[in-house]
Coordinates of C-alpha atoms in Angstrom, one line a residue:
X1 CA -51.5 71.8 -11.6
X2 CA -49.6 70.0 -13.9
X3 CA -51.7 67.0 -15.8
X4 CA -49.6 64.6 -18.2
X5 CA -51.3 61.5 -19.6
X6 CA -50.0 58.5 -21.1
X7 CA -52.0 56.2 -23.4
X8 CA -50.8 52.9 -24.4
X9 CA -49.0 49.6 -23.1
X10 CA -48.1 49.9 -19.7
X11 CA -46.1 46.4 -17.8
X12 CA -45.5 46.7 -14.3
X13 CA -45.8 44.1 -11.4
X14 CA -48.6 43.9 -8.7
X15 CA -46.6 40.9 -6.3
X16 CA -43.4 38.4 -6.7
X17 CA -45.6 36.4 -9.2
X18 CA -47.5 38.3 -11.4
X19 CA -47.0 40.7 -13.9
X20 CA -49.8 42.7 -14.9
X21 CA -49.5 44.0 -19.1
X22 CA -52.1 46.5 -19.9
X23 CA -52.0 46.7 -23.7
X24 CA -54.0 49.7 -23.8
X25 CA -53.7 51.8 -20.8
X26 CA -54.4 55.4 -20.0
X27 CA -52.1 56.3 -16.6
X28 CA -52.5 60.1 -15.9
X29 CA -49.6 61.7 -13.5
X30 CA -50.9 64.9 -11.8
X31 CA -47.8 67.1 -10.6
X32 CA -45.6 64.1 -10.3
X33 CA -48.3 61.1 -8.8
X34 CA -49.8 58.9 -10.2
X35 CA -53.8 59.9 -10.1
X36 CA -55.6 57.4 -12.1
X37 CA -54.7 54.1 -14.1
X38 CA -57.3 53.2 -16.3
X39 CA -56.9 49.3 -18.1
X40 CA -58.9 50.0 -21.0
X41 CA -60.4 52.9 -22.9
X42 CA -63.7 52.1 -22.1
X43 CA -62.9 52.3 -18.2
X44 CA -62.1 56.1 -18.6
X45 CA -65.0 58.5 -17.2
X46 CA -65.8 61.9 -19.6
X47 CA -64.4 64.3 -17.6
X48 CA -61.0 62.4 -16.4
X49 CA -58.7 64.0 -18.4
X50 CA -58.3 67.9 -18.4
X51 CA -58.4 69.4 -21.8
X52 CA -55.1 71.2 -21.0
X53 CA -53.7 68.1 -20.1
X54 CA -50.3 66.9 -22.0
X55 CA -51.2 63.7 -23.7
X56 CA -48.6 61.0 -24.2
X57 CA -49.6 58.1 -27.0
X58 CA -47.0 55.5 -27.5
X59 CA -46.6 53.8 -30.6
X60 CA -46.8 49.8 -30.8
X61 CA -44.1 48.5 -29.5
X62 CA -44.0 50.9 -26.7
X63 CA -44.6 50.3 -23.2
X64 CA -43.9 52.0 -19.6
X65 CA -42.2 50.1 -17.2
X66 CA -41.9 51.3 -13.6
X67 CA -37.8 52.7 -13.0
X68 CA -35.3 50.2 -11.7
X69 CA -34.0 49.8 -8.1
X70 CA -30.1 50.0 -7.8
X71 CA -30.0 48.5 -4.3
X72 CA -26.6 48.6 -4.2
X73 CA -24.3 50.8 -5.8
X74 CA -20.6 52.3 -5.6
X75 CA -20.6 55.9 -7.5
X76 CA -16.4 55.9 -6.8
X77 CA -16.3 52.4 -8.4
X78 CA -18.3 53.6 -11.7
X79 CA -14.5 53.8 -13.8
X80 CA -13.2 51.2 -12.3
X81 CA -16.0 48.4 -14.0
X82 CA -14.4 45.0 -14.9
X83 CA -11.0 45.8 -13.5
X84 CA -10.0 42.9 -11.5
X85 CA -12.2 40.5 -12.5
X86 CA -11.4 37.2 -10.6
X87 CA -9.3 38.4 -7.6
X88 CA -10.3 37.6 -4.0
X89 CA -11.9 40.4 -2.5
X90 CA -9.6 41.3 0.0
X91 CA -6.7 41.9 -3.0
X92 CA -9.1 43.3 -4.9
X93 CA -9.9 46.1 -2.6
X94 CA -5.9 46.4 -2.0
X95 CA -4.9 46.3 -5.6
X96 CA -8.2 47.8 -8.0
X97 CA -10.5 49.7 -6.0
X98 CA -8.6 51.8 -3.2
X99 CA -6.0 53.3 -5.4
X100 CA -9.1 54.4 -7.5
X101 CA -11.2 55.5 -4.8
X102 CA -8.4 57.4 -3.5
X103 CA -8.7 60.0 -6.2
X104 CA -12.1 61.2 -5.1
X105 CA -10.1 63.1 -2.5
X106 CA -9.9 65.9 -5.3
X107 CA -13.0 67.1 -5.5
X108 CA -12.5 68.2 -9.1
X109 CA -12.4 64.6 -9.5
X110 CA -15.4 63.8 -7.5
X111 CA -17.4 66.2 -9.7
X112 CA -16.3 64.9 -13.4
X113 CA -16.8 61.2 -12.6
X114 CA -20.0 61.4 -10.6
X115 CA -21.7 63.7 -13.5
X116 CA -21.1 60.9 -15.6
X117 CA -21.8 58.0 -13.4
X118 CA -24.8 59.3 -12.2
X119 CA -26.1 59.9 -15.8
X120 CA -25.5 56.7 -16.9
X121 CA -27.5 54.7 -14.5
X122 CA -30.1 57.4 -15.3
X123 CA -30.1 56.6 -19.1
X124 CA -30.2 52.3 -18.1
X125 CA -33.6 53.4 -16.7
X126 CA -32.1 53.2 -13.5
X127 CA -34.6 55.9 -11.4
X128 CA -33.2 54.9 -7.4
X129 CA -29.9 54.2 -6.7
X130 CA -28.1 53.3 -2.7
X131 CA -25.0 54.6 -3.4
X132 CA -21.8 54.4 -1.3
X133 CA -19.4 57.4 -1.9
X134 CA -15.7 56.9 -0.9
X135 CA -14.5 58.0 2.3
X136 CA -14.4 61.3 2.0
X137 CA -16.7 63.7 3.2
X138 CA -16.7 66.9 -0.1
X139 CA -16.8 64.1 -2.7
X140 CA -20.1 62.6 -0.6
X141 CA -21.4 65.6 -0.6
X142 CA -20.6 66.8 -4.2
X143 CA -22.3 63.0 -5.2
X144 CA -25.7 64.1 -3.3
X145 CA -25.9 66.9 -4.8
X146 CA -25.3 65.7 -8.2
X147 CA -28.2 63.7 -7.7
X148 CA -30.3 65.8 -6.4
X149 CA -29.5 68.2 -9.6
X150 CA -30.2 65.9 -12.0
X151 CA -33.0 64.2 -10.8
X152 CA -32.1 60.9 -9.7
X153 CA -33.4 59.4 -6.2
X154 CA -31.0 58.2 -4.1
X155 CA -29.6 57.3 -0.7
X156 CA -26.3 59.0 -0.3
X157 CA -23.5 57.6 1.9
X158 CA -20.1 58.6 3.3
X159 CA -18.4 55.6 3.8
X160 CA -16.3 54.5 7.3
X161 CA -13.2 52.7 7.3
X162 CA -10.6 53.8 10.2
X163 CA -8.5 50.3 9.9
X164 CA -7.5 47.4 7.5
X165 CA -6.8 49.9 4.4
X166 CA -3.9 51.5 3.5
X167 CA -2.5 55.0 5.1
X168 CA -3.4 57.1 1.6
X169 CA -7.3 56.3 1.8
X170 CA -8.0 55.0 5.6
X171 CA -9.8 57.8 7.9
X172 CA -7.6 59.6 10.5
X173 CA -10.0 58.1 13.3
X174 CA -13.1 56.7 14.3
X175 CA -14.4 60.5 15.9
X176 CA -13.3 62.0 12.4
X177 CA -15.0 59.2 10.5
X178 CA -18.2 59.6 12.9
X179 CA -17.6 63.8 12.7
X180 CA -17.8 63.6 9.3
X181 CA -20.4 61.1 8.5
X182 CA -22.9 64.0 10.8
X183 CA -22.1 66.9 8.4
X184 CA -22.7 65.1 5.7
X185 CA -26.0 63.6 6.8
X186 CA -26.9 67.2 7.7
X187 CA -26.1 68.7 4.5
X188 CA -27.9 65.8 2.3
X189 CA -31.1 66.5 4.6
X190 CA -30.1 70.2 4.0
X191 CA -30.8 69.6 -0.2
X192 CA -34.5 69.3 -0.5
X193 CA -35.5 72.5 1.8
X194 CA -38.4 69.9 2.7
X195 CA -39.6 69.9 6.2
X196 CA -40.0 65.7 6.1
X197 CA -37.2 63.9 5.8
X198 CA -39.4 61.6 3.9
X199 CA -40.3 64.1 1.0
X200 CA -36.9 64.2 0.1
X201 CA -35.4 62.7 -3.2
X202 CA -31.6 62.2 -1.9
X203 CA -31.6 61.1 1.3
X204 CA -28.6 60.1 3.9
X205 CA -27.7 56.6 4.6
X206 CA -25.1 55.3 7.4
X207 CA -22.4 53.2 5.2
X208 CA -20.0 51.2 7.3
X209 CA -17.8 50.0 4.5
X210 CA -17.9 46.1 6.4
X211 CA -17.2 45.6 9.5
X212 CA -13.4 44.5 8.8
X213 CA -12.5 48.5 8.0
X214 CA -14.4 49.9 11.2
X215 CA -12.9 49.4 14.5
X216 CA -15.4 48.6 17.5
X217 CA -15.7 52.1 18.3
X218 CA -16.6 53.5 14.8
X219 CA -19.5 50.8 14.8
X220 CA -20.7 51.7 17.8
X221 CA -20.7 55.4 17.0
X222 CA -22.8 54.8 13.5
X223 CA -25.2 52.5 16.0
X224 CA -25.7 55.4 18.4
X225 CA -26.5 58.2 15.2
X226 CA -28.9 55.2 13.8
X227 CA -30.5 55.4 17.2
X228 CA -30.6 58.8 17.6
X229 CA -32.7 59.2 14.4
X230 CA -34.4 56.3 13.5
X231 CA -35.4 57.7 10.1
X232 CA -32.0 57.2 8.7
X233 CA -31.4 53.8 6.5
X234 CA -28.1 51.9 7.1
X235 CA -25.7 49.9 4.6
X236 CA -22.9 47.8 4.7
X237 CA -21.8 44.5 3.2
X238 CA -22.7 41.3 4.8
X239 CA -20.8 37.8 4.7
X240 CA -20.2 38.7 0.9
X241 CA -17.1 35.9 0.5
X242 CA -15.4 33.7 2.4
X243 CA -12.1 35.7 2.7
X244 CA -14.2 38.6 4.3
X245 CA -16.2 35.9 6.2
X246 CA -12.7 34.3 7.5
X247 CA -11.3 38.1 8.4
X248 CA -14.6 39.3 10.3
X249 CA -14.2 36.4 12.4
X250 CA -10.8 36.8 13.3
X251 CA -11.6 40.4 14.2
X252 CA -14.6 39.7 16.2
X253 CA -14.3 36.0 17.8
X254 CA -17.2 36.9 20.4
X255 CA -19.6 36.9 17.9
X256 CA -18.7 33.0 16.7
X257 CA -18.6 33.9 12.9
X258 CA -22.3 35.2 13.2
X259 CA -22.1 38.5 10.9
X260 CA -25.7 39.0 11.9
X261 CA -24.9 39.3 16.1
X262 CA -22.3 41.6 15.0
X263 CA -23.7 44.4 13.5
X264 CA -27.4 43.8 15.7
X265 CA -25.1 44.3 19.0
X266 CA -24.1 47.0 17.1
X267 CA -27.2 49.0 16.6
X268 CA -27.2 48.2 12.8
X269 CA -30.0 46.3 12.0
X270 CA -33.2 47.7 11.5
X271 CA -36.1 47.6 9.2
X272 CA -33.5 50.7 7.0
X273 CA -30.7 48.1 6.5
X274 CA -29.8 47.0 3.2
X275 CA -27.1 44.3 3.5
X276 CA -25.6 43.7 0.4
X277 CA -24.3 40.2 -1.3
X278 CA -25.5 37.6 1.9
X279 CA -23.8 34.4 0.0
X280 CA -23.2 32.4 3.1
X281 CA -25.6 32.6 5.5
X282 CA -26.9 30.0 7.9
X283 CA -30.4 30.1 9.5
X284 CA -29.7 31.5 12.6
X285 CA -28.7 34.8 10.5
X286 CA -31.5 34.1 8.1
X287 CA -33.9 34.0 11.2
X288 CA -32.0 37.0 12.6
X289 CA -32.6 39.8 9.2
X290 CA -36.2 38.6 8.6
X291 CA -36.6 39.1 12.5
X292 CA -34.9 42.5 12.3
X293 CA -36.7 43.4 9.1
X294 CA -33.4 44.1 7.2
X295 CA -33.1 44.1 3.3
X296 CA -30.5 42.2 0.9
X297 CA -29.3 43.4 -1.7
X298 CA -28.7 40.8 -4.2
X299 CA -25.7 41.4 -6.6
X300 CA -25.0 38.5 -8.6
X301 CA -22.4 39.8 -11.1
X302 CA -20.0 40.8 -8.4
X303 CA -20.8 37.2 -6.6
X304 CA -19.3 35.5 -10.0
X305 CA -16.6 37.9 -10.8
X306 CA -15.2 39.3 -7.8
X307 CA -15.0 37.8 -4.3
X308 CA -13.1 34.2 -4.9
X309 CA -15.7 31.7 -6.0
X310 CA -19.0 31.3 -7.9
X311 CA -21.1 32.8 -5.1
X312 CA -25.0 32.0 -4.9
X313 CA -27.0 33.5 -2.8
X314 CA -29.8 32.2 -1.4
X315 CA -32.6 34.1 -2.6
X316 CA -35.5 31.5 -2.9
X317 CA -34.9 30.4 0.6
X318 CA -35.0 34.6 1.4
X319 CA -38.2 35.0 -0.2
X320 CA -39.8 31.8 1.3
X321 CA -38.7 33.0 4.9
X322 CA -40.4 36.4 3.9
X323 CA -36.9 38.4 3.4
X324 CA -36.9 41.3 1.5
X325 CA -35.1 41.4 -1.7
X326 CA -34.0 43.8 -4.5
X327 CA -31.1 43.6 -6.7
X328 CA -27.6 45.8 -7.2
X329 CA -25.2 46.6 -9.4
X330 CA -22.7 46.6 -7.2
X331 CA -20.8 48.9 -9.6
X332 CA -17.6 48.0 -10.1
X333 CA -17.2 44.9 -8.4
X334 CA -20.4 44.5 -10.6
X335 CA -19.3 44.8 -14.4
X336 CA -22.2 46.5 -15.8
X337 CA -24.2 49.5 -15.2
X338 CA -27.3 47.7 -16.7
X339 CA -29.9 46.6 -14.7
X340 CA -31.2 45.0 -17.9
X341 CA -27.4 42.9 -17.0
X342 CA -28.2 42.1 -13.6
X343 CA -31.7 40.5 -14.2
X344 CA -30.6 38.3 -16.9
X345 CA -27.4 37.4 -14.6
X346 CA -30.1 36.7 -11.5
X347 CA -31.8 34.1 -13.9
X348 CA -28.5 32.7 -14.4
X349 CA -27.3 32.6 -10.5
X350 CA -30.8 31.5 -9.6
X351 CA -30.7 28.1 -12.3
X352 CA -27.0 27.5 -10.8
X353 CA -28.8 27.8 -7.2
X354 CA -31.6 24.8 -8.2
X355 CA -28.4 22.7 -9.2
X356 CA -26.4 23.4 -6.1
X357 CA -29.2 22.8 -3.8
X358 CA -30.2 19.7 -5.7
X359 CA -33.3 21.4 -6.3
X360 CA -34.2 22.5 -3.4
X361 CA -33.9 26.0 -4.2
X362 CA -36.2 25.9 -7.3
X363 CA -35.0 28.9 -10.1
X364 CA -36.7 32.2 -9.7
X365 CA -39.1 32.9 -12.2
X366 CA -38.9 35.7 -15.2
X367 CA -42.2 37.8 -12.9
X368 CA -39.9 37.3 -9.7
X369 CA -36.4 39.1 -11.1
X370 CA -38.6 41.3 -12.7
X371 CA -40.4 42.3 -9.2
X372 CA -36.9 42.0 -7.5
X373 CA -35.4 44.9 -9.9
X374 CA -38.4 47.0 -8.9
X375 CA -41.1 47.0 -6.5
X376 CA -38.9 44.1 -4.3
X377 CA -35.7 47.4 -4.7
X378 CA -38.2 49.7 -3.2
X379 CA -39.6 47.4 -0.5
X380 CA -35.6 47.1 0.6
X381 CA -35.2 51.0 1.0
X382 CA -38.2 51.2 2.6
X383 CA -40.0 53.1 -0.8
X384 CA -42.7 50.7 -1.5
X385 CA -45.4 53.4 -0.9
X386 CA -44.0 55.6 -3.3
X387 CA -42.5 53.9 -6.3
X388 CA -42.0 50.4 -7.6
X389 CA -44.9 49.9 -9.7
X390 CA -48.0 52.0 -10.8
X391 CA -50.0 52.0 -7.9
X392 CA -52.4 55.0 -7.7
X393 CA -50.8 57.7 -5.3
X394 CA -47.3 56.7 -6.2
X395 CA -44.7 59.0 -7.6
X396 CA -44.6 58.5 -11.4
X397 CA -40.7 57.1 -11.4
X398 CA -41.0 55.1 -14.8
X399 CA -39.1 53.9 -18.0
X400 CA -40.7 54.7 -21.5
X401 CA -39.4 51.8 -23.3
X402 CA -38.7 51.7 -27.9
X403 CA -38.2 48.3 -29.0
X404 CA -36.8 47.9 -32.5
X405 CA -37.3 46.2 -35.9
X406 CA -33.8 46.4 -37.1
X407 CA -30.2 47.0 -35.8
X408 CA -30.9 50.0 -34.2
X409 CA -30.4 48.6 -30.7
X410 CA -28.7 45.0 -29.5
X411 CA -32.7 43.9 -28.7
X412 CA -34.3 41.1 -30.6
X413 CA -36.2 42.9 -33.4
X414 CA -39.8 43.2 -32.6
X415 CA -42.0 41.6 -35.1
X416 CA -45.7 41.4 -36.5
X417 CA -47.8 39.5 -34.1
X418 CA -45.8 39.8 -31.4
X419 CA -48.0 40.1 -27.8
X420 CA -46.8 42.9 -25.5
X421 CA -45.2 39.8 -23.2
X422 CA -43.1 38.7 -25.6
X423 CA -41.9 42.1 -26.4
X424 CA -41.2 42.8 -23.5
X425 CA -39.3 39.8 -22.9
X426 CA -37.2 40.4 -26.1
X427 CA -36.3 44.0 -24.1
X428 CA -35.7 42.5 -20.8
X429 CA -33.1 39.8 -22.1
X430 CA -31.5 41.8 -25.0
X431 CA -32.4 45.5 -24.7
X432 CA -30.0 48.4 -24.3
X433 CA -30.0 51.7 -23.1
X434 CA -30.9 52.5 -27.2
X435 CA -34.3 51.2 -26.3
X436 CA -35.0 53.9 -23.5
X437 CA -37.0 56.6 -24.7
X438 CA -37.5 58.2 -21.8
X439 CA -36.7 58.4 -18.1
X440 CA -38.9 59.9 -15.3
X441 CA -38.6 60.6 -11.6
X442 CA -41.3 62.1 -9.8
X443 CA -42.9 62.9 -13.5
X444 CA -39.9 64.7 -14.3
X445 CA -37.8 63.9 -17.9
X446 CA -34.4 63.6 -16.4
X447 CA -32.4 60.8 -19.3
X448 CA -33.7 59.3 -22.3
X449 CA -32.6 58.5 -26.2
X450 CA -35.6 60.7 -27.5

């Protein structure tokens, strides 16, 4: 048994609203889980900690933080970042990202670019990541088991496009497409040798690209696997912009523009989705996710950069109607590979949402992006009794944050007197990945600066 203890400021959030900051914590991880979180020194019984136990002090200045939530992520995207910044998302699928994902048909390809993408969202602290792999089945599974390898959690998809993309990178067929999508479900489950689906750290997820690139029989194939095993999540983007918005409904008139009836007649809505971007959504589809149980994932650098239009989405009204929310990348229609960049852009959508609904909306506050990028990510892949904060019994998935006096790092320099809130505020709106010490997942050092 394996006993690893860490004694100092801890940071971590207990609900949308409040952020709990232990300034002198002692949180011991016993093979992996968390197995006690004492607040103060003088809470800690005489015989908690093992004398073999490895013991952790951090320095002032230091705090844990629970690993981000990448609720939304495209690995074949990852060297494509800020290329066609601006374009409609339509051409910008045409003209930036199929070309690019094309090239993960080589799975020497695959295999370079997703050992570097995945280590960079490990070394941004990010510890879970709902990636969508291109269309092709090796490079899926070459991308599963990278993660895996190296540590990271992850839900791993093959995603399904048999029309509306060009000859070099749409599938032969919705039967290949569905064919396909089986082996590679079977060969993620196949990574862990666990017995529970659940136990495993990369697991499969059902990835219709949207529901423009899947003709009516490919979705109703993907609904009929989600049915069959009702343990598998599902993700797809959901009225995104209005140029998607425009084409869905000119695909599927029977569903009156209602992206929501669509996929639910489908089979693919269920408490497992994770529908990413939701910018234009009107109630009855609000009533219909929160109904349904589904997830958003909330990308707000894509919504501004790529798509047509400065694209809010809604997520005060989600939370009020008891949605669940995390945030994405969305790597590369997202720029960055920072979660650090999508908080600070959430704040940003989230004042411009207040404006625009004349204040109806009111701004999310610093404890509620912070929740969203954590505990709020787990609660949309269905995680939240394993990681997202540092709940006794959870996995110990966590961030060992440096903050800096100098230039050593683009972070405000931490001074004398600082409280551990402000400090971690001065980290939260102008750290870097310089400021990760460490990175855990399931108490194991997989990235880190240190």
């Amino acid at each position: 048994m394996a006993v690893v203890v860490f004694q100092g400021a801890v940071v971590h959030s207990t609900d949308p609203e409040r952020l709990e900051l232990l300034e002198n914590a002692t949180l011991v991880v016993t093979d992996g889980r968390i197995s006690a979180l004492y607040k103060s020194t003088d809470q800690i019984p005489g015989d908690a900690i093992p004398r073999d136990a490895t013991i952790h002090r951090l320095p002032a200045g230091d705090f844990l933080l629970p690993g981000f939530v990448d609720t939304h992520n495209h690995a074949p995207q990852w060297p494509m970042r800020g290329l066609g910044q601006g374009l409609h998302i339509l051409d910008w699928l045409n003209e930036i990202t199929f070309p690019i994902e094309a090239r993960f048909a080589d799975p020497a390809y695959a295999t370079r670019i997703y050992e570097q993408t995945v280590d960079d969202f490990l070394r941004q602290g990010i510890t879970t990541a709902s990636y969508y792999s291109s269309r092709h089945a090796e490079g899926t599974k070459i991308l599963a088991e990278i993660c895996h390898r190296k540590g990271q959690r992850a839900f791993v998809g093959k995603c399904n496009m048999d029309r509306n993309a060009p000859d070099y990178i749409r599938e032969e067929s919705a039967a290949v497409s569905l064919r396909e999508t089986e082996e590679c479900i079977q060969h993620i489950r196949g990574l862990s040798g666990s017995a529970s689906a659940d136990d495993s750290l990369v697991k499969p997820v059902v990835t219709p690209r949207f529901a423009i690139s899947c003709t009516p029989e490919l979705l109703h194939g993907l609904g009929e696997i989600v049915k069959r095993d009702t343990t598998l999540a599902v993700q797809t983007h959901f009225n995104e912009a209005q140029q998607e918005v425009d084409a869905t409904k000119e695909l599927f008139p029977q569903f009156g523009g209602s992206e929501a009836d669509l996929y639910e007649s489908y089979g693919l809505l269920n408490s497992r989705a994770i529908l990413a971007h939701c910018t234009i959504m009107t109630d009855h589809e609000k009533e219909r996710i929160h109904s349904l149980e589904c997830g958003v994932a909330h990308c707000p650098i894509a919504n501004m950069t790529v798509g047509g239009g400065f694209m809010v989405a809604p997520v005060r009204d989600f939370l009020q109607r008891g949605i669940k929310v995390g945030l994405g990348t969305d790597s590369g229609g997202g720029w960055a590979s920072q979660m650090l960049a999508v908080i600070r852009q959430t704040m940003i959508a989230s004042n411009a949402r207040e404006v625009l609904s004349q204040g109806k909306d009111k701004a999310l506050s610093f404890e509620e992006v912070f929740y969203l990028a954590t505990l709020g990510g787990a609660r949309v892949l269905r995680l939240e009794d394993r990681i997202g904060n540092f709940q006794v019994g959870k996995e110990f998935d966590a961030v060992w944050v440096t903050t800096t006096t100098g230039l050593q790092s683009a972070m405000t320099p931490r001074e004398d007197g600082d409280s551990l809130r402000r400090v971690f505020e001065k980290y939260i709106m102008t750290g870097d990945d310089r400021n990760v010490a460490q990175v855990y997942v399931r108490g194991r050092t997989v990235a880190g600066s240190r």
